[in-house]
Coordinates of C-alpha atoms in Angstrom, one line a residue:
Chain H
M1 CA -31.2 1.4 -6.7
I2 CA -29.1 -1.4 -5.3
I3 CA -25.8 -0.2 -3.8
G4 CA -23.0 -2.7 -3.1
V5 CA -21.1 -2.0 0.1
L6 CA -18.7 -4.0 2.4
G7 CA -20.7 -6.0 4.9
P8 CA -22.0 -7.1 7.3
K9 CA -23.9 -4.1 8.8
G10 CA -21.7 -1.5 10.5
T11 CA -18.8 -1.0 8.0
Y12 CA -17.3 2.4 7.3
S13 CA -18.2 1.6 3.6
E14 CA -21.9 1.5 4.7
K15 CA -21.4 4.8 6.4
A16 CA -19.9 6.2 3.2
A17 CA -22.9 5.0 1.2
E18 CA -25.3 6.6 3.6
Q19 CA -23.4 9.9 3.4
W20 CA -23.7 9.8 -0.4
I21 CA -27.4 8.8 -0.3
E22 CA -28.1 11.7 2.1
K23 CA -26.1 14.2 0.1
N24 CA -28.2 13.2 -3.0
G25 CA -31.5 13.4 -1.0
R26 CA -32.2 9.8 -1.7
E27 CA -33.1 8.6 1.8
G28 CA -35.2 5.5 1.7
E29 CA -34.9 5.0 -2.0
D30 CA -31.9 2.7 -2.2
I31 CA -31.2 -0.9 -1.0
L32 CA -27.8 -1.7 0.4
E33 CA -26.3 -5.1 -0.7
Y34 CA -23.6 -6.3 1.8
C35 CA -20.5 -7.9 0.2
A36 CA -17.9 -10.1 1.9
D37 CA -15.0 -8.0 0.6
I38 CA -14.0 -5.2 -1.8
Q39 CA -13.5 -7.6 -4.8
D40 CA -17.1 -8.7 -4.4
V41 CA -18.4 -5.2 -4.6
F42 CA -16.8 -4.9 -8.0
S43 CA -18.1 -8.3 -9.0
L44 CA -21.6 -7.5 -8.0
L45 CA -21.4 -4.4 -10.2
E46 CA -20.0 -6.2 -13.1
D47 CA -22.6 -9.0 -12.8
K48 CA -25.3 -6.2 -12.9
K49 CA -26.6 -7.3 -9.5
C50 CA -26.2 -3.7 -8.3
E51 CA -26.1 -0.3 -10.0
I52 CA -23.7 1.4 -7.7
G53 CA -20.8 0.3 -5.5
V54 CA -19.0 2.1 -2.7
V55 CA -15.4 1.2 -2.0
P56 CA -12.5 2.6 0.1
L57 CA -9.7 4.2 -2.0
E58 CA -7.2 5.8 0.4
N59 CA -6.7 6.4 4.1
S60 CA -4.9 9.3 5.7
I61 CA -2.7 7.0 7.8
E62 CA -2.3 3.8 5.9
G63 CA -2.5 5.1 2.3
S64 CA -4.0 3.5 -0.8
V65 CA -6.2 0.4 -0.7
G66 CA -4.3 -1.8 -3.2
I67 CA -7.2 -4.0 -4.2
T68 CA -9.4 -1.1 -5.0
L69 CA -6.7 0.4 -7.2
D70 CA -6.2 -2.9 -9.0
R71 CA -9.9 -3.4 -9.6
L72 CA -10.3 0.2 -10.9
L73 CA -7.7 -0.6 -13.5
E74 CA -9.0 -4.0 -14.5
N75 CA -12.8 -3.8 -14.2
D76 CA -15.2 -1.9 -16.3
V77 CA -16.0 1.0 -13.9
N78 CA -16.8 4.6 -13.8
I79 CA -16.3 6.8 -10.7
I80 CA -19.4 9.0 -10.2
G81 CA -18.7 10.4 -6.8
E82 CA -16.5 10.5 -3.7
T83 CA -17.1 10.9 0.0
I84 CA -14.8 11.1 3.0
V85 CA -15.6 9.3 6.2
T86 CA -14.1 10.1 9.6
I87 CA -12.6 6.9 11.0
E88 CA -12.7 6.3 14.8
H89 CA -11.3 2.8 15.5
C90 CA -12.1 1.2 18.9
L91 CA -11.0 -2.1 20.4
L92 CA -14.2 -4.1 20.9
S93 CA -14.6 -7.3 22.8
R94 CA -16.8 -9.4 25.0
G95 CA -13.8 -9.9 27.3
K96 CA -11.5 -7.6 29.3
K97 CA -8.3 -6.1 28.1
E98 CA -6.2 -8.7 30.0
E99 CA -8.1 -11.6 28.4
I100 CA -7.5 -10.5 24.7
K101 CA -5.3 -12.9 22.7
V102 CA -6.7 -12.5 19.2
I103 CA -7.3 -9.2 17.4
L104 CA -9.3 -9.1 14.2
S105 CA -9.9 -6.4 11.6
H106 CA -9.6 -5.5 7.9
P107 CA -6.0 -5.2 6.9
Q108 CA -6.4 -1.4 6.7
G109 CA -7.7 -1.3 10.3
L110 CA -4.7 -3.3 11.5
G111 CA -2.4 -1.0 9.6
Q112 CA -4.0 2.1 11.0
C113 CA -3.5 0.8 14.5
R114 CA -0.1 -0.8 14.0
Q115 CA 1.7 1.2 16.7
F116 CA -1.1 0.7 19.2
L117 CA -1.1 -3.1 18.6
K118 CA 2.7 -3.2 19.0
N119 CA 2.5 -1.2 22.3
H120 CA -0.5 -2.8 23.9
F121 CA -0.8 -6.3 22.4
P122 CA 2.7 -7.4 21.2
A123 CA 1.9 -11.1 21.6
A124 CA -1.7 -11.0 20.2
E125 CA -2.5 -13.1 17.1
L126 CA -3.7 -10.8 14.3
R127 CA -6.4 -12.0 11.9
T128 CA -7.6 -10.2 8.8
T129 CA -11.2 -10.1 7.9
G130 CA -13.1 -8.7 4.8
S131 CA -14.3 -5.7 6.8
T132 CA -14.1 -4.1 10.3
S133 CA -17.7 -5.1 11.1
H134 CA -17.1 -8.7 10.1
A135 CA -14.3 -8.6 12.6
A136 CA -16.8 -7.3 15.2
K137 CA -19.2 -10.1 14.4
L138 CA -16.5 -12.8 14.8
A139 CA -15.3 -11.2 18.0
T140 CA -18.6 -12.0 19.6
E141 CA -17.6 -15.7 19.7
F142 CA -15.0 -15.7 22.4
E143 CA -13.9 -13.4 25.2
E144 CA -10.3 -13.7 24.2
M145 CA -11.1 -12.1 20.8
A146 CA -11.3 -8.4 20.0
A147 CA -12.1 -6.4 16.9
I148 CA -10.8 -3.1 15.6
A149 CA -14.0 -1.4 14.4
S150 CA -16.2 1.6 14.8
P151 CA -18.0 2.5 18.1
E152 CA -21.4 1.9 16.4
T153 CA -20.5 -1.7 15.7
A154 CA -20.0 -2.2 19.5
E155 CA -23.7 -1.6 20.1
M156 CA -24.7 -3.5 16.9
Y157 CA -22.9 -6.7 18.0
N158 CA -23.2 -6.3 21.7
L159 CA -19.5 -5.8 22.4
N160 CA -17.8 -3.6 24.9
I161 CA -15.5 -0.7 23.9
V162 CA -12.4 -1.9 25.6
M163 CA -10.3 1.0 24.4
P164 CA -11.6 4.0 22.3
N165 CA -9.8 5.9 19.6
I166 CA -6.9 3.6 19.1
Q167 CA -5.6 4.6 15.6
D168 CA -2.0 5.7 15.5
R169 CA -2.9 9.3 14.6
K170 CA -5.6 11.5 16.1
H171 CA -7.1 12.4 12.7
N172 CA -8.1 9.4 10.5
H173 CA -10.1 9.8 7.3
T174 CA -10.9 7.4 4.5
R175 CA -11.8 8.5 1.0
F176 CA -14.4 6.3 -0.7
V177 CA -15.4 6.4 -4.3
I178 CA -18.9 5.8 -5.7
I179 CA -18.6 3.6 -8.7
T180 CA -20.9 2.3 -11.5
R181 CA -20.4 0.6 -14.8
S182 CA -18.8 2.6 -17.7
N183 CA -22.0 2.2 -19.6
I184 CA -23.9 4.1 -16.9
P185 CA -27.3 2.6 -16.0
E186 CA -30.2 4.9 -16.7
S187 CA -31.3 4.9 -13.1
V188 CA -27.8 6.2 -12.1
Q189 CA -27.7 8.7 -14.9
K190 CA -30.7 10.5 -13.5
Y191 CA -28.6 11.4 -10.5
I192 CA -25.5 12.6 -12.1
K193 CA -25.5 16.2 -13.0
K194 CA -23.0 17.1 -15.7
D195 CA -21.7 20.4 -14.5
K196 CA -20.2 22.3 -17.4
Q197 CA -18.5 24.8 -15.0
G198 CA -16.3 22.1 -13.7
S199 CA -14.9 24.2 -10.9
S200 CA -16.1 21.9 -8.2
Y201 CA -15.4 18.7 -10.2
K202 CA -12.6 16.2 -10.0
T203 CA -11.4 13.8 -12.7
S204 CA -9.6 10.5 -12.1
I205 CA -7.4 8.8 -14.7
I206 CA -5.0 5.9 -14.9
V207 CA -1.9 6.1 -17.2
Y208 CA 0.7 3.5 -18.1
L209 CA 3.9 5.1 -19.3
D210 CA 6.2 3.4 -21.8
R211 CA 9.1 2.3 -19.8
D212 CA 11.7 3.2 -22.5
R213 CA 10.6 6.9 -22.5
P214 CA 12.2 8.6 -19.6
G215 CA 10.6 12.0 -18.8
A216 CA 7.2 10.7 -19.8
L217 CA 5.7 11.4 -16.3
Y218 CA 7.3 14.9 -16.5
A219 CA 5.6 15.5 -19.9
I220 CA 2.3 14.4 -18.5
L221 CA 2.5 16.7 -15.5
G222 CA 3.5 19.4 -17.9
E223 CA 0.2 19.2 -19.6
F224 CA -1.5 19.9 -16.3
A225 CA 1.0 22.6 -15.3
K226 CA 0.8 24.7 -18.5
T227 CA -3.0 25.2 -18.1
N228 CA -2.9 25.4 -14.3
I229 CA -5.0 22.3 -13.8
N230 CA -4.6 21.4 -10.1
L231 CA -3.4 17.8 -9.4
T232 CA -4.9 16.6 -6.2
R233 CA -3.2 13.1 -6.1
I234 CA -0.7 11.0 -7.9
E235 CA -0.1 7.5 -6.9
S236 CA 1.9 4.7 -8.4
R237 CA 1.0 1.0 -8.4
P238 CA 3.0 -1.9 -9.8
S239 CA 2.0 -2.8 -13.4
K240 CA 2.5 -6.4 -12.2
K241 CA 4.6 -7.1 -15.3
V242 CA 8.0 -6.6 -13.9
L243 CA 9.4 -4.9 -10.8
G244 CA 10.1 -1.3 -11.4
D245 CA 7.2 -0.9 -13.9
Y246 CA 4.2 1.2 -12.7
V247 CA 0.8 2.6 -13.6
F248 CA 0.0 6.0 -12.3
Y249 CA -3.4 7.0 -10.8
I250 CA -3.9 10.7 -11.2
D251 CA -6.7 12.9 -9.8
F252 CA -7.1 16.5 -10.8
E253 CA -9.6 19.3 -10.5
G254 CA -11.9 19.8 -13.5
N255 CA -14.6 18.0 -15.5
I256 CA -13.9 15.8 -18.6
N257 CA -16.5 18.0 -20.3
D258 CA -14.4 21.1 -20.0
T259 CA -12.4 22.0 -23.1
I260 CA -9.3 22.6 -21.1
I261 CA -9.5 19.1 -19.5
K262 CA -10.4 17.5 -22.8
D263 CA -7.4 19.0 -24.5
A264 CA -5.0 18.0 -21.7
I265 CA -6.2 14.4 -21.8
S266 CA -5.9 14.2 -25.6
N267 CA -2.3 15.5 -25.4
I268 CA -1.5 13.1 -22.6
E269 CA -3.0 10.2 -24.6
S270 CA -0.5 10.6 -27.4
N271 CA 2.4 10.4 -24.8
V272 CA 1.5 7.2 -22.9
G273 CA 1.1 3.5 -23.4
M274 CA -2.4 3.4 -22.0
L275 CA -4.9 5.9 -20.6
K276 CA -8.1 5.0 -18.8
I277 CA -10.5 7.7 -17.8
L278 CA -12.2 6.6 -14.6
G279 CA -14.7 9.5 -14.6
S280 CA -15.5 13.1 -13.4
Y281 CA -17.4 13.6 -10.2
P282 CA -18.3 16.3 -7.7
E283 CA -15.5 17.0 -5.3
F284 CA -16.1 16.3 -1.7
D285 CA -15.0 19.5 -0.1
S286 CA -16.5 19.8 3.3
Y287 CA -14.2 17.3 4.9
C288 CA -11.6 20.0 5.6
E289 CA -13.9 21.6 8.1
S290 CA -13.9 18.4 10.2
N291 CA -10.2 18.5 10.8
Chain O
M1 CA 29.0 -7.2 11.5
I2 CA 25.5 -7.8 12.9
I3 CA 22.8 -7.7 10.3
G4 CA 19.1 -7.3 11.4
V5 CA 16.7 -9.3 9.2
L6 CA 13.1 -10.5 9.6
G7 CA 12.9 -13.7 11.5
P8 CA 12.7 -16.6 12.2
K9 CA 15.0 -18.5 9.9
G10 CA 13.7 -18.8 6.3
T11 CA 12.4 -15.3 5.5
Y12 CA 12.9 -13.7 2.1
S13 CA 14.6 -10.9 4.0
E14 CA 17.2 -13.4 5.2
K15 CA 17.6 -14.5 1.6
A16 CA 18.1 -10.8 0.6
A17 CA 20.7 -10.4 3.3
E18 CA 22.6 -13.5 2.1
Q19 CA 22.5 -12.2 -1.5
W20 CA 24.0 -8.9 -0.3
I21 CA 26.6 -10.7 1.8
E22 CA 27.6 -12.9 -1.1
K23 CA 27.8 -10.0 -3.6
N24 CA 30.2 -8.2 -1.2
G25 CA 32.3 -11.3 -0.7
R26 CA 31.6 -11.4 3.0
E27 CA 30.6 -15.0 3.5
G28 CA 31.1 -16.1 7.1
E29 CA 31.9 -12.6 8.3
D30 CA 28.5 -11.4 9.4
I31 CA 26.0 -12.6 12.0
L32 CA 22.3 -12.4 11.3
E33 CA 20.0 -11.1 14.1
Y34 CA 16.4 -12.2 13.6
C35 CA 13.7 -9.7 14.3
A36 CA 9.9 -10.2 14.9
D37 CA 8.8 -7.6 12.4
I38 CA 10.0 -4.8 10.1
Q39 CA 9.7 -2.1 12.8
D40 CA 12.1 -4.2 15.0
V41 CA 14.8 -4.2 12.3
F42 CA 14.7 -0.4 12.4
S43 CA 14.7 -0.3 16.2
L44 CA 17.6 -2.7 16.4
L45 CA 19.6 -0.4 14.1
E46 CA 18.6 2.7 16.0
D47 CA 19.6 1.1 19.3
K48 CA 23.0 0.3 17.9
K49 CA 22.4 -3.5 18.3
C50 CA 23.2 -4.0 14.7
E51 CA 25.2 -2.2 12.0
I52 CA 23.0 -3.1 9.1
G53 CA 19.4 -3.9 8.5
V54 CA 17.7 -5.6 5.5
V55 CA 14.0 -4.6 4.9
P56 CA 11.5 -5.2 2.0
L57 CA 10.6 -2.0 0.2
E58 CA 8.3 -2.9 -2.7
N59 CA 6.9 -6.0 -4.4
S60 CA 6.0 -6.4 -8.1
I61 CA 2.5 -7.6 -7.3
E62 CA 1.4 -5.9 -4.1
G63 CA 3.5 -2.7 -4.3
S64 CA 5.1 -0.7 -1.5
V65 CA 5.6 -2.0 2.0
G66 CA 4.0 0.9 3.9
I67 CA 5.7 0.4 7.2
T68 CA 9.2 0.4 5.6
L69 CA 8.3 3.7 3.8
D70 CA 7.1 5.2 7.1
R71 CA 10.3 4.2 9.0
L72 CA 12.6 5.4 6.2
L73 CA 11.0 8.8 6.7
E74 CA 10.9 8.9 10.5
N75 CA 14.0 7.0 11.6
D76 CA 17.6 8.0 11.2
V77 CA 18.7 5.7 8.3
N78 CA 20.8 5.6 5.3
I79 CA 20.3 3.3 2.4
I80 CA 23.6 1.7 1.3
G81 CA 22.4 -1.0 -1.0
E82 CA 19.5 -2.8 -2.7
T83 CA 18.9 -6.3 -3.7
I84 CA 16.0 -8.1 -5.5
V85 CA 14.7 -11.5 -4.4
T86 CA 12.6 -13.8 -6.6
I87 CA 9.6 -14.7 -4.6
E88 CA 8.0 -18.1 -5.0
H89 CA 5.2 -18.6 -2.5
C90 CA 3.9 -22.0 -1.7
L91 CA 1.1 -23.2 0.5
L92 CA 2.7 -25.2 3.3
S93 CA 0.9 -27.4 5.9
R94 CA 1.2 -30.5 7.9
G95 CA -2.3 -31.4 6.8
K96 CA -4.0 -32.0 3.4
K97 CA -5.7 -29.3 1.3
E98 CA -9.2 -30.4 2.4
E99 CA -8.2 -30.0 6.0
I100 CA -7.0 -26.4 5.8
K101 CA -9.1 -23.9 7.6
V102 CA -6.6 -21.2 8.7
I103 CA -4.0 -19.6 6.5
L104 CA -1.1 -17.5 7.9
S105 CA 1.4 -15.2 6.3
H106 CA 2.9 -11.7 6.3
P107 CA 0.3 -9.2 5.0
Q108 CA 2.4 -8.9 1.8
G109 CA 2.2 -12.7 1.3
L110 CA -1.6 -12.7 1.7
G111 CA -1.9 -9.7 -0.7
Q112 CA 0.3 -11.4 -3.3
C113 CA -1.9 -14.5 -3.2
R114 CA -5.2 -12.7 -2.8
Q115 CA -6.9 -14.2 -5.9
F116 CA -5.6 -17.7 -5.1
L117 CA -7.0 -17.5 -1.6
K118 CA -10.4 -16.3 -2.9
N119 CA -10.5 -19.1 -5.5
H120 CA -9.3 -22.0 -3.4
F121 CA -10.0 -21.1 0.2
P122 CA -12.9 -18.6 0.2
A123 CA -13.9 -19.6 3.8
A124 CA -10.5 -19.8 5.3
E125 CA -9.5 -17.7 8.3
L126 CA -6.6 -15.4 7.4
R127 CA -4.0 -14.5 10.0
T128 CA -1.2 -12.1 9.6
T129 CA 2.3 -12.7 11.0
G130 CA 5.5 -10.7 11.2
S131 CA 7.1 -12.7 8.5
T132 CA 6.4 -15.6 6.1
S133 CA 8.7 -18.0 8.0
H134 CA 7.0 -17.1 11.3
A135 CA 3.7 -18.2 9.6
A136 CA 5.4 -21.5 8.6
K137 CA 6.6 -22.0 12.2
L138 CA 3.1 -21.5 13.5
A139 CA 1.6 -23.8 10.9
T140 CA 3.4 -26.7 12.4
E141 CA 1.0 -26.6 15.4
F142 CA -2.2 -27.9 13.7
E143 CA -3.1 -29.8 10.6
E144 CA -5.8 -27.4 9.8
M145 CA -3.3 -24.6 9.5
A146 CA -1.3 -23.6 6.4
A147 CA 1.3 -20.9 5.7
I148 CA 2.2 -18.9 2.6
A149 CA 6.0 -19.0 2.5
S150 CA 9.0 -20.1 0.5
P151 CA 9.6 -23.8 -0.5
E152 CA 12.8 -23.7 1.6
T153 CA 10.8 -23.1 4.8
A154 CA 8.8 -26.3 4.1
E155 CA 12.0 -28.3 4.7
M156 CA 13.1 -26.1 7.5
Y157 CA 9.8 -26.5 9.5
N158 CA 9.0 -30.0 8.3
L159 CA 5.9 -29.0 6.4
N160 CA 4.5 -30.3 3.1
I161 CA 4.2 -28.2 0.0
V162 CA 0.5 -28.6 -0.5
M163 CA 0.4 -26.3 -3.5
P164 CA 3.5 -24.7 -5.2
N165 CA 3.7 -21.3 -6.9
I166 CA 0.5 -19.8 -5.6
Q167 CA 1.1 -16.1 -6.2
D168 CA -1.4 -14.3 -8.4
R169 CA 1.2 -13.6 -11.1
K170 CA 3.9 -15.9 -12.4
H171 CA 6.7 -13.3 -11.9
N172 CA 7.0 -12.1 -8.3
H173 CA 10.0 -10.1 -7.1
T174 CA 10.6 -8.1 -4.0
R175 CA 13.1 -5.2 -3.7
F176 CA 14.9 -5.0 -0.4
V177 CA 17.1 -2.1 0.8
I178 CA 20.2 -2.5 2.9
I179 CA 20.1 0.2 5.6
T180 CA 22.5 1.6 8.2
R181 CA 22.5 4.7 10.4
S182 CA 23.0 8.1 8.8
N183 CA 26.2 8.4 10.8
I184 CA 27.6 5.4 9.0
P185 CA 29.4 3.0 11.4
E186 CA 33.1 2.5 10.5
S187 CA 32.7 -1.2 10.0
V188 CA 30.1 -0.4 7.4
Q189 CA 32.0 2.4 5.8
K190 CA 34.8 -0.1 4.9
Y191 CA 32.4 -1.9 2.6
I192 CA 30.9 1.1 0.8
K193 CA 32.8 2.2 -2.2
K194 CA 32.0 5.8 -3.2
D195 CA 31.9 5.5 -7.0
K196 CA 32.5 8.9 -8.5
Q197 CA 31.3 7.7 -11.9
G198 CA 27.8 7.3 -10.6
S199 CA 26.6 5.6 -13.7
S200 CA 25.6 2.4 -11.9
Y201 CA 24.4 4.2 -8.8
K202 CA 21.0 5.1 -7.6
T203 CA 19.9 7.7 -5.1
S204 CA 16.7 7.7 -3.0
I205 CA 15.1 10.9 -1.5
I206 CA 11.9 11.8 0.2
V207 CA 10.3 15.2 -0.4
Y208 CA 7.3 16.9 1.2
L209 CA 5.8 19.5 -1.0
D210 CA 4.1 22.6 0.3
R211 CA 0.4 22.0 -0.2
D212 CA -0.4 25.5 -1.3
R213 CA 2.1 25.4 -4.2
P214 CA 0.4 23.6 -7.1
G215 CA 2.9 22.5 -9.7
A216 CA 5.6 21.8 -7.1
L217 CA 5.9 18.2 -8.1
Y218 CA 6.2 19.2 -11.7
A219 CA 8.9 21.7 -10.8
I220 CA 10.8 18.9 -9.0
L221 CA 10.5 16.5 -11.9
G222 CA 11.7 19.3 -14.2
E223 CA 15.0 19.4 -12.3
F224 CA 15.5 15.8 -13.2
A225 CA 14.3 16.1 -16.8
K226 CA 16.4 19.1 -17.7
T227 CA 19.6 17.2 -17.0
N228 CA 18.3 13.8 -18.2
I229 CA 18.5 12.2 -14.8
N230 CA 16.5 9.0 -15.1
L231 CA 13.8 8.6 -12.5
T232 CA 13.3 4.9 -11.6
R233 CA 10.5 5.3 -9.1
I234 CA 8.1 7.8 -7.7
E235 CA 5.7 6.8 -4.9
S236 CA 3.4 8.8 -2.7
R237 CA 2.5 8.1 0.9
P238 CA 0.2 10.0 3.2
S239 CA 1.9 12.7 5.3
K240 CA -0.5 11.5 8.0
K241 CA -1.4 15.1 8.7
V242 CA -4.6 15.3 6.7
L243 CA -6.1 13.3 3.9
G244 CA -4.9 14.5 0.5
D245 CA -1.5 15.5 1.8
Y246 CA 1.5 13.4 0.7
V247 CA 5.2 12.9 0.9
F248 CA 6.9 11.6 -2.2
Y249 CA 9.6 8.9 -2.4
I250 CA 11.8 9.4 -5.4
D251 CA 14.5 7.1 -6.7
F252 CA 16.8 8.1 -9.6
E253 CA 20.0 7.1 -11.3
G254 CA 23.1 8.8 -10.2
N255 CA 25.3 9.3 -7.1
I256 CA 24.9 12.2 -4.6
N257 CA 28.6 12.8 -5.1
D258 CA 28.1 13.7 -8.8
T259 CA 27.9 17.4 -9.5
I260 CA 24.8 17.0 -11.6
I261 CA 22.9 15.2 -8.9
K262 CA 24.2 17.6 -6.2
D263 CA 22.9 20.6 -8.2
A264 CA 19.5 19.0 -8.9
I265 CA 19.0 18.3 -5.2
S266 CA 20.1 21.7 -4.2
N267 CA 17.6 23.2 -6.7
I268 CA 14.8 20.9 -5.4
E269 CA 15.5 21.7 -1.8
S270 CA 14.6 25.4 -2.4
N271 CA 11.2 24.3 -3.8
V272 CA 10.0 21.9 -1.2
G273 CA 8.8 21.9 2.4
M274 CA 11.2 19.1 3.4
L275 CA 13.8 17.0 1.7
K276 CA 15.5 13.9 3.2
I277 CA 18.3 12.2 1.4
L278 CA 18.2 8.5 2.1
G279 CA 21.4 7.7 0.3
S280 CA 23.2 6.6 -2.8
Y281 CA 24.0 3.0 -3.5
P282 CA 25.0 0.6 -6.3
E283 CA 22.0 -0.3 -8.5
F284 CA 21.0 -3.9 -8.5
D285 CA 20.8 -4.6 -12.3
S286 CA 21.0 -8.3 -12.8
Y287 CA 17.4 -9.0 -11.9
C288 CA 16.2 -8.2 -15.4
E289 CA 17.9 -11.3 -16.6
S290 CA 15.9 -13.5 -14.3
N291 CA 12.6 -12.3 -15.8

């Protein structure tokens, strides 16, 4: 299969894809297609130039990745998996610390090291790139440039680790989702087991509430509470229609094939302006051990 | 009074401050202090070098301003007002469209024009600045540079409007909050009317739920639902402890001095790990007309 990830080589998104490939025992069977940015991963999938995409969804320091949330709403996608990657940002450069005047990274990388940048490089020019490894690649050009990226990219692009572990908090994790088209390609279907038990599954939905119905969010959460469905995440994002109007991204434990989940969703559907089911997928549960 | 805003001259934050000053009939009475970034506005306030700060909180296209949410949680602040500014981003440069190779703006500005940038300048280098007007100021240096900023800054920094109205959606609004220290300075107190009616007031709180208590968010929303308190916003943000752990920012109608609100908050307090009251302030309600 072809898997779309953020490129060039060395991104955390590539690492996420490799984790997922390994977990599914597919080493050597898939080809990674490197994209310039997150939007391009979604486009590649939509244009049927890949079967699977791997995109970052949320980070433990900087929060949601807005563009991913927007594309999950607007594009024709289905989430079939998740994986969590430990992030260890380093400052990479050909030059020395004193020489660095320009620092490049993905906006999330810059955000996760905001305090570090303010303390150590208050006058540096900050440039955003489509990915952390793209930043590393560009930083090879001049000694006054540095990238915020993984230690692996240092070796890959022949850069020095000027400062290791520079994120603002010791623990830094990003949750990636594995996506495909809603009309799941056959090659992908072979690798999705529909677990009827559902206990280790998670489901993601997006709901848009009617603005003139106060208490609608409460009613939705009530559907989960009354049957003890465990919510793992709730996130709001502007509807982009008018300020103060939101869509909600809700993740919860359970599989859409479970009767209890089916019933809850059907009850919710009648209470909201729009409901989109993003998919049910095996929960990534080993990350807690790494903390 | 001294009011801390994002600088240099020409930011939307300055516009927000002016709107607030005018609304309170204080023209000519306050001095604006221009800060390099949002963090500096909070620091200026904490260091008692200003009495009031004006910071962006959320945008109708790009959503929450993460650094503002983080500072509201961690710093000693009280929200005393809000104002909504209509955003009209333009592409400003000394050069012509064909010459532009570098585009600068605040990360929110770049995010609000993401699609535009991808369509018109797929190869441009993107640089982040502390504010949109700082981007405009820097863009005066070279003809190959352009800034995403307001049309007013074009005149201010002697730049051409290369392309007007470039945000990804026609309507673009940012909500700013007016902040002071929780021990409200006397000079500020004079300008805050404590409306006992509460009908046109809004209150902002932050809550941290105990992770091991599923349904805690539902219980909180229930406190609002049972007394028909209208929630205007709920937003999650990483607790930064571990992935999947969040604090919630909740805005609702009503004044902390109203008995009904006081009771709700006291009930919520006993159900959560942490509750921070950010303040009660007059609701900005005229923005709906401008849509």
